């Protein structure tokens, strides 16, 4: 069974990622979904009244935090719960006001192969509340995700690699991007609306073969207005990059002439979730101020393929490609390829990855922006 893809469809893509195991999924008959005469547990409505027949549309509720899925419990209008209707579990609230405040309704069914409850591809908009757009201070998640293979994205990462010219080097990034204010739907899962983000990072290169001396570092700071609607997302903003050479490098090469590579750039980008596992994107930046050999035009585009994991707790593979084209190097492309294994948080949508990286083109350290590199290495990346 192949689920409908893309966020914004009848089932959010982030939930569908867990539902598609490449195996046929069938709803399980729960005791409280059978007629009362056959049920092992009496059917009750939300008030606890035993149902006299199977025609009552009110589902039974139980508290999943108690770990007892066989005993319906009485619920109140302010209590979230899981409803059982026609052999499927619906995660929602008996209160429409609660559902409005806390987001969407998710329907689950049992994967009989892996013996676990997964989001149901049989959900429909009729079974889901539609979250209302509202103002959210310090919202969870991002509307426009950073590029997996983007070498200058604000994240936490480390890559140990061998370069054909420079030996063994170590690139490390310490940074991140967070939302300050959102007008849109709550939460990080399939969120929509407008959001104001703040980002920052320092990207450092160490020379492993020379006592891990600091060769150079790039500093990035920026702010973005991002937008998401269904499979589409976009960003518009500003970022600053300044590049610096390490003291230890200057001591080893006292005749090196450092440059003051700086850009103050306006940026626009667009991303499209072409299918549940496939994302494509592109962005254009124009430096309104540039020095140290930097020039105005910077272009980035790429694709990411993150197949549905067989079991969410075990993670799944990822593949990504990014192409960076800059006027400063006569528009000669720099290509970055990544492949490996990743885990993603169900609620936060943050991701941890481990894998291989290959880069061919110009260095990502702008203090040496005119130097070509061919890298192959291993790394880890934490994406917001």
mmCIF file of C-alpha atoms in Angstrom:
data_model
loop_
_atom_site.group_PDB
_atom_site.id
_atom_site.type_symbol
_atom_site.label_atom_id
_atom_site.label_comp_id
_atom_site.label_asym_id
_atom_site.label_seq_id
_atom_site.Cartn_x
_atom_site.Cartn_y
_atom_site.Cartn_z
ATOM 1 C CA UNK A 1 0.000 0.000 0.000
ATOM 2 C CA UNK A 2 1.500 3.329 -1.012
ATOM 3 C CA UNK A 3 0.331 6.263 1.089
ATOM 4 C CA UNK A 4 -0.522 9.653 -0.348
ATOM 5 C CA UNK A 5 2.566 11.805 -0.162
ATOM 6 C CA UNK A 6 3.447 15.357 0.804
ATOM 7 C CA UNK A 7 2.520 17.319 3.822
ATOM 8 C CA UNK A 8 -0.822 18.974 3.478
ATOM 9 C CA UNK A 9 -2.467 15.860 2.035
ATOM 10 C CA UNK A 10 -5.020 13.886 3.986
ATOM 11 C CA UNK A 11 -2.289 12.541 6.246
ATOM 12 C CA UNK A 12 0.743 14.604 7.187
ATOM 13 C CA UNK A 13 3.899 13.372 5.483
ATOM 14 C CA UNK A 14 5.776 13.215 8.754
ATOM 15 C CA UNK A 15 3.226 10.718 10.034
ATOM 16 C CA UNK A 16 3.092 8.827 6.750
ATOM 17 C CA UNK A 17 6.815 8.234 7.011
ATOM 18 C CA UNK A 18 6.035 5.872 9.847
ATOM 19 C CA UNK A 19 3.037 4.289 8.205
ATOM 20 C CA UNK A 20 4.662 3.030 5.024
ATOM 21 C CA UNK A 21 6.760 -0.028 5.805
ATOM 22 C CA UNK A 22 6.416 -1.600 2.390
ATOM 23 C CA UNK A 23 3.993 -4.055 3.939
ATOM 24 C CA UNK A 24 0.249 -4.231 3.811
ATOM 25 C CA UNK A 25 -1.277 -2.766 6.945
ATOM 26 C CA UNK A 26 -4.680 -3.885 8.150
ATOM 27 C CA UNK A 27 -6.797 -2.523 10.968
ATOM 28 C CA UNK A 28 -7.083 -4.730 14.009
ATOM 29 C CA UNK A 29 -10.422 -5.552 15.606
ATOM 30 C CA UNK A 30 -10.324 -4.202 19.119
ATOM 31 C CA UNK A 31 -12.648 -5.583 21.794
ATOM 32 C CA UNK A 32 -14.474 -2.284 22.094
ATOM 33 C CA UNK A 33 -14.998 -1.975 18.314
ATOM 34 C CA UNK A 34 -17.168 -5.104 18.201
ATOM 35 C CA UNK A 35 -20.894 -5.239 18.943
ATOM 36 C CA UNK A 36 -21.522 -5.219 22.715
ATOM 37 C CA UNK A 37 -22.554 -8.874 22.712
ATOM 38 C CA UNK A 38 -19.115 -9.913 21.453
ATOM 39 C CA UNK A 39 -16.970 -7.360 23.213
ATOM 40 C CA UNK A 40 -14.629 -8.559 25.933
ATOM 41 C CA UNK A 41 -14.813 -5.101 27.506
ATOM 42 C CA UNK A 42 -18.086 -3.113 27.769
ATOM 43 C CA UNK A 43 -18.366 -0.253 25.304
ATOM 44 C CA UNK A 44 -18.575 3.141 26.969
ATOM 45 C CA UNK A 45 -19.004 6.671 25.754
ATOM 46 C CA UNK A 46 -16.925 9.620 26.968
ATOM 47 C CA UNK A 47 -19.068 9.964 30.100
ATOM 48 C CA UNK A 48 -18.546 6.341 31.079
ATOM 49 C CA UNK A 49 -22.078 5.209 30.181
ATOM 50 C CA UNK A 50 -22.220 1.662 28.855
ATOM 51 C CA UNK A 51 -23.398 1.705 25.245
ATOM 52 C CA UNK A 52 -26.533 -0.279 24.586
ATOM 53 C CA UNK A 53 -25.787 -0.806 20.915
ATOM 54 C CA UNK A 54 -23.088 -0.320 18.338
ATOM 55 C CA UNK A 55 -24.703 2.754 16.824
ATOM 56 C CA UNK A 56 -23.377 5.280 19.299
ATOM 57 C CA UNK A 57 -20.814 7.429 17.514
ATOM 58 C CA UNK A 58 -19.031 8.353 20.752
ATOM 59 C CA UNK A 59 -15.779 6.404 20.965
ATOM 60 C CA UNK A 60 -14.277 4.794 24.016
ATOM 61 C CA UNK A 61 -11.289 6.539 25.545
ATOM 62 C CA UNK A 62 -8.281 5.294 27.455
ATOM 63 C CA UNK A 63 -5.164 6.826 28.879
ATOM 64 C CA UNK A 64 -2.174 5.591 26.818
ATOM 65 C CA UNK A 65 0.259 6.814 29.446
ATOM 66 C CA UNK A 66 -0.954 4.044 31.759
ATOM 67 C CA UNK A 67 0.242 1.409 29.305
ATOM 68 C CA UNK A 68 -3.087 -0.464 29.488
ATOM 69 C CA UNK A 69 -4.689 -0.524 26.065
ATOM 70 C CA UNK A 70 -7.360 -3.021 27.030
ATOM 71 C CA UNK A 71 -9.366 -1.012 29.533
ATOM 72 C CA UNK A 72 -11.375 2.038 28.387
ATOM 73 C CA UNK A 73 -11.389 4.873 30.879
ATOM 74 C CA UNK A 74 -13.779 7.735 31.522
ATOM 75 C CA UNK A 75 -12.615 11.020 30.070
ATOM 76 C CA UNK A 76 -13.443 14.660 30.639
ATOM 77 C CA UNK A 77 -13.743 17.428 28.098
ATOM 78 C CA UNK A 78 -10.308 18.735 29.073
ATOM 79 C CA UNK A 79 -8.492 15.394 28.768
ATOM 80 C CA UNK A 80 -6.737 14.244 25.632
ATOM 81 C CA UNK A 81 -7.133 10.617 24.703
ATOM 82 C CA UNK A 82 -7.329 7.980 22.056
ATOM 83 C CA UNK A 83 -10.639 6.948 20.532
ATOM 84 C CA UNK A 84 -11.433 3.548 19.069
ATOM 85 C CA UNK A 85 -13.817 3.457 16.122
ATOM 86 C CA UNK A 86 -14.208 0.661 13.570
ATOM 87 C CA UNK A 87 -11.021 -1.039 14.698
ATOM 88 C CA UNK A 88 -8.809 2.032 14.473
ATOM 89 C CA UNK A 89 -7.329 4.268 17.145
ATOM 90 C CA UNK A 90 -7.904 8.000 16.827
ATOM 91 C CA UNK A 91 -5.611 10.298 18.796
ATOM 92 C CA UNK A 92 -7.594 13.415 19.618
ATOM 93 C CA UNK A 93 -9.671 14.970 22.335
ATOM 94 C CA UNK A 94 -13.394 14.645 23.069
ATOM 95 C CA UNK A 95 -13.390 18.432 23.213
ATOM 96 C CA UNK A 96 -13.460 20.291 19.912
ATOM 97 C CA UNK A 97 -11.980 23.324 21.678
ATOM 98 C CA UNK A 98 -9.068 21.203 22.927
ATOM 99 C CA UNK A 99 -8.511 19.863 19.423
ATOM 100 C CA UNK A 100 -8.505 23.381 18.044
ATOM 101 C CA UNK A 101 -5.847 24.445 20.522
ATOM 102 C CA UNK A 102 -3.640 21.386 20.287
ATOM 103 C CA UNK A 103 -3.646 20.644 16.584
ATOM 104 C CA UNK A 104 -4.638 17.809 14.355
ATOM 105 C CA UNK A 105 -6.304 14.496 14.936
ATOM 106 C CA UNK A 106 -4.258 11.448 13.971
ATOM 107 C CA UNK A 107 -5.686 8.019 13.220
ATOM 108 C CA UNK A 108 -3.654 4.881 13.905
ATOM 109 C CA UNK A 109 -3.974 1.262 12.839
ATOM 110 C CA UNK A 110 -1.944 -1.816 13.635
ATOM 111 C CA UNK A 111 0.900 -3.007 11.432
ATOM 112 C CA UNK A 112 0.445 -6.746 11.794
ATOM 113 C CA UNK A 113 3.929 -7.447 10.408
ATOM 114 C CA UNK A 114 5.856 -5.337 12.914
ATOM 115 C CA UNK A 115 3.208 -5.504 15.639
ATOM 116 C CA UNK A 116 3.066 -1.802 16.345
ATOM 117 C CA UNK A 117 0.501 0.958 16.033
ATOM 118 C CA UNK A 118 1.229 3.349 13.191
ATOM 119 C CA UNK A 119 -0.454 6.385 11.658
ATOM 120 C CA UNK A 120 -3.260 5.231 9.414
ATOM 121 C CA UNK A 121 -3.331 5.964 5.711
ATOM 122 C CA UNK A 122 -7.109 5.621 5.960
ATOM 123 C CA UNK A 123 -7.410 8.928 7.781
ATOM 124 C CA UNK A 124 -9.530 11.576 6.154
ATOM 125 C CA UNK A 125 -10.089 15.252 6.696
ATOM 126 C CA UNK A 126 -13.463 14.384 8.124
ATOM 127 C CA UNK A 127 -11.670 12.673 11.007
ATOM 128 C CA UNK A 128 -9.240 15.510 11.657
ATOM 129 C CA UNK A 129 -9.624 18.870 13.283
ATOM 130 C CA UNK A 130 -8.038 21.711 11.378
ATOM 131 C CA UNK A 131 -5.689 23.755 13.595
ATOM 132 C CA UNK A 132 -6.308 27.470 13.455
ATOM 133 C CA UNK A 133 -3.600 29.984 12.652
ATOM 134 C CA UNK A 134 -2.561 31.929 15.713
ATOM 135 C CA UNK A 135 0.374 33.862 17.118
ATOM 136 C CA UNK A 136 3.001 31.659 18.789
ATOM 137 C CA UNK A 137 5.995 33.056 20.683
ATOM 138 C CA UNK A 138 9.135 30.879 20.454
ATOM 139 C CA UNK A 139 7.412 28.215 18.329
ATOM 140 C CA UNK A 140 8.526 24.603 18.081
ATOM 141 C CA UNK A 141 10.229 23.601 14.836
ATOM 142 C CA UNK A 142 11.059 25.372 11.598
ATOM 143 C CA UNK A 143 8.920 26.097 8.546
ATOM 144 C CA UNK A 144 11.921 26.090 6.184
ATOM 145 C CA UNK A 145 14.403 23.320 6.948
ATOM 146 C CA UNK A 146 18.153 23.676 6.502
ATOM 147 C CA UNK A 147 19.709 21.790 3.596
ATOM 148 C CA UNK A 148 21.170 18.441 4.642
ATOM 149 C CA UNK A 149 24.259 18.733 2.411
ATOM 150 C CA UNK A 150 24.606 22.514 2.623
ATOM 151 C CA UNK A 151 28.145 23.178 3.923
ATOM 152 C CA UNK A 152 27.319 26.593 5.404
ATOM 153 C CA UNK A 153 23.999 25.768 7.073
ATOM 154 C CA UNK A 154 23.695 26.696 10.763
ATOM 155 C CA UNK A 155 23.740 23.389 12.680
ATOM 156 C CA UNK A 156 25.958 21.298 14.947
ATOM 157 C CA UNK A 157 28.237 19.047 12.908
ATOM 158 C CA UNK A 158 31.672 17.528 12.626
ATOM 159 C CA UNK A 159 33.351 16.067 9.525
ATOM 160 C CA UNK A 160 36.760 14.386 9.481
ATOM 161 C CA UNK A 161 38.070 14.147 5.936
ATOM 162 C CA UNK A 162 41.078 13.636 3.740
ATOM 163 C CA UNK A 163 41.882 16.212 1.077
ATOM 164 C CA UNK A 164 44.032 15.350 -1.908
ATOM 165 C CA UNK A 165 46.191 18.457 -1.377
ATOM 166 C CA UNK A 166 46.088 19.301 2.334
ATOM 167 C CA UNK A 167 46.027 15.937 4.106
ATOM 168 C CA UNK A 168 43.678 15.141 6.976
ATOM 169 C CA UNK A 169 41.481 18.027 8.124
ATOM 170 C CA UNK A 170 38.589 18.428 10.513
ATOM 171 C CA UNK A 171 35.624 20.741 9.883
ATOM 172 C CA UNK A 172 33.341 21.501 12.814
ATOM 173 C CA UNK A 173 30.236 23.698 12.950
ATOM 174 C CA UNK A 174 28.630 24.994 16.109
ATOM 175 C CA UNK A 175 25.381 26.840 15.565
ATOM 176 C CA UNK A 176 21.683 26.596 14.985
ATOM 177 C CA UNK A 177 18.466 28.242 13.847
ATOM 178 C CA UNK A 178 15.423 28.893 16.005
ATOM 179 C CA UNK A 179 12.005 30.417 15.567
ATOM 180 C CA UNK A 180 11.219 33.601 17.476
ATOM 181 C CA UNK A 181 7.644 34.272 16.387
ATOM 182 C CA UNK A 182 5.068 32.438 14.257
ATOM 183 C CA UNK A 183 1.675 33.218 12.871
ATOM 184 C CA UNK A 184 0.408 29.815 11.847
ATOM 185 C CA UNK A 185 -0.349 26.342 13.120
ATOM 186 C CA UNK A 186 1.221 25.122 16.366
ATOM 187 C CA UNK A 187 3.898 22.502 16.783
ATOM 188 C CA UNK A 188 6.722 21.265 14.570
ATOM 189 C CA UNK A 189 4.861 18.534 12.636
ATOM 190 C CA UNK A 190 3.640 19.750 9.236
ATOM 191 C CA UNK A 191 3.428 23.305 10.546
ATOM 192 C CA UNK A 192 2.178 26.039 8.233
ATOM 193 C CA UNK A 193 2.115 29.814 8.267
ATOM 194 C CA UNK A 194 4.727 32.545 8.666
ATOM 195 C CA UNK A 195 7.718 32.525 11.006
ATOM 196 C CA UNK A 196 10.560 34.802 12.008
ATOM 197 C CA UNK A 197 13.846 32.907 12.527
ATOM 198 C CA UNK A 198 17.236 33.799 13.936
ATOM 199 C CA UNK A 199 20.368 31.864 12.915
ATOM 200 C CA UNK A 200 24.043 31.840 13.724
ATOM 201 C CA UNK A 201 27.061 29.559 13.457
ATOM 202 C CA UNK A 202 30.827 29.381 13.512
ATOM 203 C CA UNK A 203 32.481 26.968 11.068
ATOM 204 C CA UNK A 204 36.019 26.000 12.064
ATOM 205 C CA UNK A 205 38.718 24.050 10.216
ATOM 206 C CA UNK A 206 41.423 22.189 12.159
ATOM 207 C CA UNK A 207 44.628 20.679 10.801
ATOM 208 C CA UNK A 208 44.717 17.191 12.322
ATOM 209 C CA UNK A 209 48.286 16.508 11.200
ATOM 210 C CA UNK A 210 49.609 19.641 12.928
ATOM 211 C CA UNK A 211 48.362 19.355 16.516
ATOM 212 C CA UNK A 212 44.816 20.210 15.406
ATOM 213 C CA UNK A 213 45.839 23.809 14.777
ATOM 214 C CA UNK A 214 43.038 26.161 13.806
ATOM 215 C CA UNK A 215 43.493 27.006 10.123
ATOM 216 C CA UNK A 216 40.483 29.237 9.628
ATOM 217 C CA UNK A 217 36.922 29.945 10.664
ATOM 218 C CA UNK A 218 33.827 31.465 9.105
ATOM 219 C CA UNK A 219 31.211 33.290 11.176
ATOM 220 C CA UNK A 220 27.603 33.429 10.013
ATOM 221 C CA UNK A 221 24.702 35.391 11.428
ATOM 222 C CA UNK A 222 21.307 36.029 9.880
ATOM 223 C CA UNK A 223 17.585 36.463 10.219
ATOM 224 C CA UNK A 224 14.829 35.041 8.035
ATOM 225 C CA UNK A 225 11.120 35.323 7.369
ATOM 226 C CA UNK A 226 9.915 31.843 6.370
ATOM 227 C CA UNK A 227 6.618 30.569 5.011
ATOM 228 C CA UNK A 228 5.142 27.089 4.584
ATOM 229 C CA UNK A 229 1.938 25.907 2.923
ATOM 230 C CA UNK A 230 1.496 22.224 2.115
ATOM 231 C CA UNK A 231 4.526 20.889 0.206
ATOM 232 C CA UNK A 232 5.873 24.394 -0.489
ATOM 233 C CA UNK A 233 8.072 26.492 1.762
ATOM 234 C CA UNK A 234 10.022 29.681 1.170
ATOM 235 C CA UNK A 235 12.395 32.034 2.922
ATOM 236 C CA UNK A 236 13.466 35.654 2.581
ATOM 237 C CA UNK A 237 16.088 37.325 4.697
ATOM 238 C CA UNK A 238 19.579 38.574 5.383
ATOM 239 C CA UNK A 239 22.845 36.946 6.448
ATOM 240 C CA UNK A 240 26.385 38.056 7.221
ATOM 241 C CA UNK A 241 29.528 35.984 6.647
ATOM 242 C CA UNK A 242 33.025 36.966 7.709
ATOM 243 C CA UNK A 243 36.093 34.771 7.378
ATOM 244 C CA UNK A 244 39.184 34.686 9.600
ATOM 245 C CA UNK A 245 42.505 32.859 9.629
ATOM 246 C CA UNK A 246 43.739 30.988 12.707
ATOM 247 C CA UNK A 247 46.633 32.269 14.828
ATOM 248 C CA UNK A 248 48.444 28.934 14.625
ATOM 249 C CA UNK A 249 48.222 28.986 10.842
ATOM 250 C CA UNK A 250 49.760 32.481 10.750
ATOM 251 C CA UNK A 251 52.586 31.293 12.987
ATOM 252 C CA UNK A 252 53.365 28.410 10.628
ATOM 253 C CA UNK A 253 53.050 30.590 7.524
ATOM 254 C CA UNK A 254 54.105 34.115 8.569
ATOM 255 C CA UNK A 255 54.185 35.330 4.951
ATOM 256 C CA UNK A 256 50.551 34.398 4.347
ATOM 257 C CA UNK A 257 48.500 37.418 3.334
ATOM 258 C CA UNK A 258 45.119 37.140 5.030
ATOM 259 C CA UNK A 259 42.057 38.547 3.348
ATOM 260 C CA UNK A 260 39.009 40.175 4.861
ATOM 261 C CA UNK A 261 36.361 38.084 3.101
ATOM 262 C CA UNK A 262 32.982 39.566 4.107
ATOM 263 C CA UNK A 263 29.518 39.473 2.592
ATOM 264 C CA UNK A 264 26.291 41.166 3.702
ATOM 265 C CA UNK A 265 23.669 39.369 1.631
ATOM 266 C CA UNK A 266 19.958 39.352 0.950
ATOM 267 C CA UNK A 267 18.649 35.846 0.340
ATOM 268 C CA UNK A 268 15.558 34.190 -1.129
ATOM 269 C CA UNK A 269 14.895 30.463 -1.289
ATOM 270 C CA UNK A 270 12.147 28.023 -2.171
ATOM 271 C CA UNK A 271 11.693 24.352 -1.266
ATOM 272 C CA UNK A 272 9.262 21.759 -2.598
ATOM 273 C CA UNK A 273 8.462 18.380 -1.047
ATOM 274 C CA UNK A 274 8.024 16.574 -4.355
ATOM 275 C CA UNK A 275 7.077 13.320 -2.595
ATOM 276 C CA UNK A 276 7.225 12.127 0.964
ATOM 277 C CA UNK A 277 10.914 11.113 0.790
ATOM 278 C CA UNK A 278 12.074 13.627 -1.877
ATOM 279 C CA UNK A 279 12.726 17.334 -1.383
ATOM 280 C CA UNK A 280 14.177 19.756 -3.942
ATOM 281 C CA UNK A 281 15.242 23.332 -3.284
ATOM 282 C CA UNK A 282 17.033 26.364 -4.628
ATOM 283 C CA UNK A 283 18.126 29.737 -3.320
ATOM 284 C CA UNK A 284 19.649 32.966 -4.577
ATOM 285 C CA UNK A 285 21.699 35.410 -2.521
ATOM 286 C CA UNK A 286 22.961 38.832 -3.507
ATOM 287 C CA UNK A 287 25.669 40.545 -1.465
ATOM 288 C CA UNK A 288 24.880 44.244 -1.105
ATOM 289 C CA UNK A 289 28.301 44.581 0.499
ATOM 290 C CA UNK A 290 31.320 42.408 -0.363
ATOM 291 C CA UNK A 291 35.048 42.638 0.333
ATOM 292 C CA UNK A 292 38.179 40.504 0.370
ATOM 293 C CA UNK A 293 37.550 39.009 -3.069
ATOM 294 C CA UNK A 294 33.883 38.207 -2.462
ATOM 295 C CA UNK A 295 31.420 39.079 -5.223
ATOM 296 C CA UNK A 296 27.670 39.604 -5.089
ATOM 297 C CA UNK A 297 26.001 36.528 -6.606
ATOM 298 C CA UNK A 298 25.710 33.234 -4.696
ATOM 299 C CA UNK A 299 23.440 30.360 -5.808
ATOM 300 C CA UNK A 300 22.611 27.063 -4.118
ATOM 301 C CA UNK A 301 20.390 24.195 -5.191
ATOM 302 C CA UNK A 302 20.029 20.520 -4.422
ATOM 303 C CA UNK A 303 17.891 17.542 -3.492
ATOM 304 C CA UNK A 304 17.365 15.265 -0.500
ATOM 305 C CA UNK A 305 15.999 11.732 -0.443
ATOM 306 C CA UNK A 306 15.073 10.299 2.944
ATOM 307 C CA UNK A 307 13.225 6.988 2.456
ATOM 308 C CA UNK A 308 10.652 5.808 4.968
ATOM 309 C CA UNK A 309 12.411 3.953 7.799
ATOM 310 C CA UNK A 310 11.437 0.323 8.280
ATOM 311 C CA UNK A 311 11.111 0.991 12.001
ATOM 312 C CA UNK A 312 11.243 4.565 13.329
ATOM 313 C CA UNK A 313 13.292 3.707 16.411
ATOM 314 C CA UNK A 314 15.943 2.134 14.206
ATOM 315 C CA UNK A 315 16.108 5.131 11.886
ATOM 316 C CA UNK A 316 16.631 4.972 8.154
ATOM 317 C CA UNK A 317 18.957 5.998 5.316
ATOM 318 C CA UNK A 318 19.373 9.460 3.850
ATOM 319 C CA UNK A 319 20.965 10.782 0.669
ATOM 320 C CA UNK A 320 21.599 14.418 -0.223
ATOM 321 C CA UNK A 321 23.298 16.528 -2.869
ATOM 322 C CA UNK A 322 24.054 20.241 -2.765
ATOM 323 C CA UNK A 323 25.569 22.408 -5.501
ATOM 324 C CA UNK A 324 27.040 25.791 -4.585
ATOM 325 C CA UNK A 325 27.798 28.331 -7.332
ATOM 326 C CA UNK A 326 29.477 31.664 -6.563
ATOM 327 C CA UNK A 327 30.482 34.568 -8.717
ATOM 328 C CA UNK A 328 33.713 34.877 -6.688
ATOM 329 C CA UNK A 329 35.034 31.696 -8.350
ATOM 330 C CA UNK A 330 33.608 32.467 -11.816
ATOM 331 C CA UNK A 331 30.474 30.400 -11.155
ATOM 332 C CA UNK A 332 32.424 27.152 -11.001
ATOM 333 C CA UNK A 333 30.229 24.679 -9.043
ATOM 334 C CA UNK A 334 31.139 23.006 -5.770
ATOM 335 C CA UNK A 335 29.278 19.732 -5.234
ATOM 336 C CA UNK A 336 28.671 18.076 -1.878
ATOM 337 C CA UNK A 337 27.300 14.518 -1.606
ATOM 338 C CA UNK A 338 26.177 12.857 1.626
ATOM 339 C CA UNK A 339 24.804 9.414 2.444
ATOM 340 C CA UNK A 340 24.250 7.651 5.727
ATOM 341 C CA UNK A 341 21.789 6.832 8.498
ATOM 342 C CA UNK A 342 19.467 9.207 10.337
ATOM 343 C CA UNK A 343 16.945 9.411 13.164
ATOM 344 C CA UNK A 344 14.257 12.081 13.417
ATOM 345 C CA UNK A 345 12.274 13.179 16.454
ATOM 346 C CA UNK A 346 8.558 12.526 16.082
ATOM 347 C CA UNK A 347 7.453 15.689 17.872
ATOM 348 C CA UNK A 348 10.460 18.014 17.459
ATOM 349 C CA UNK A 349 11.289 17.015 13.837
ATOM 350 C CA UNK A 350 14.966 17.530 14.687
ATOM 351 C CA UNK A 351 17.333 15.053 13.085
ATOM 352 C CA UNK A 352 20.642 13.371 13.947
ATOM 353 C CA UNK A 353 22.672 11.872 11.094
ATOM 354 C CA UNK A 354 25.842 9.826 10.656
ATOM 355 C CA UNK A 355 27.427 9.104 7.299
ATOM 356 C CA UNK A 356 29.895 9.752 4.502
ATOM 357 C CA UNK A 357 30.598 13.027 2.717
ATOM 358 C CA UNK A 358 32.262 13.762 -0.617
ATOM 359 C CA UNK A 359 33.032 17.296 -1.792
ATOM 360 C CA UNK A 360 34.547 18.382 -5.086
ATOM 361 C CA UNK A 361 35.074 22.025 -5.980
ATOM 362 C CA UNK A 362 36.177 25.089 -4.086
ATOM 363 C CA UNK A 363 36.851 25.077 -0.362
ATOM 364 C CA UNK A 364 34.047 25.908 2.039
ATOM 365 C CA UNK A 365 36.454 28.028 4.121
ATOM 366 C CA UNK A 366 36.236 31.457 2.518
ATOM 367 C CA UNK A 367 39.609 32.648 3.840
ATOM 368 C CA UNK A 368 41.008 30.338 1.135
ATOM 369 C CA UNK A 369 38.024 30.675 -1.224
ATOM 370 C CA UNK A 370 40.167 30.451 -4.377
ATOM 371 C CA UNK A 371 41.577 26.993 -3.475
ATOM 372 C CA UNK A 372 40.123 23.828 -4.951
ATOM 373 C CA UNK A 373 39.556 20.719 -2.835
ATOM 374 C CA UNK A 374 38.481 17.126 -3.242
ATOM 375 C CA UNK A 375 37.351 15.706 0.094
ATOM 376 C CA UNK A 376 36.119 12.346 1.299
ATOM 377 C CA UNK A 377 35.307 11.779 4.924
ATOM 378 C CA UNK A 378 32.936 10.733 7.681
ATOM 379 C CA UNK A 379 30.727 12.982 9.741
ATOM 380 C CA UNK A 380 27.802 13.558 12.047
ATOM 381 C CA UNK A 381 25.187 16.279 11.774
ATOM 382 C CA UNK A 382 22.471 17.560 14.098
ATOM 383 C CA UNK A 383 19.766 19.439 12.194
ATOM 384 C CA UNK A 384 17.192 21.743 13.737
#
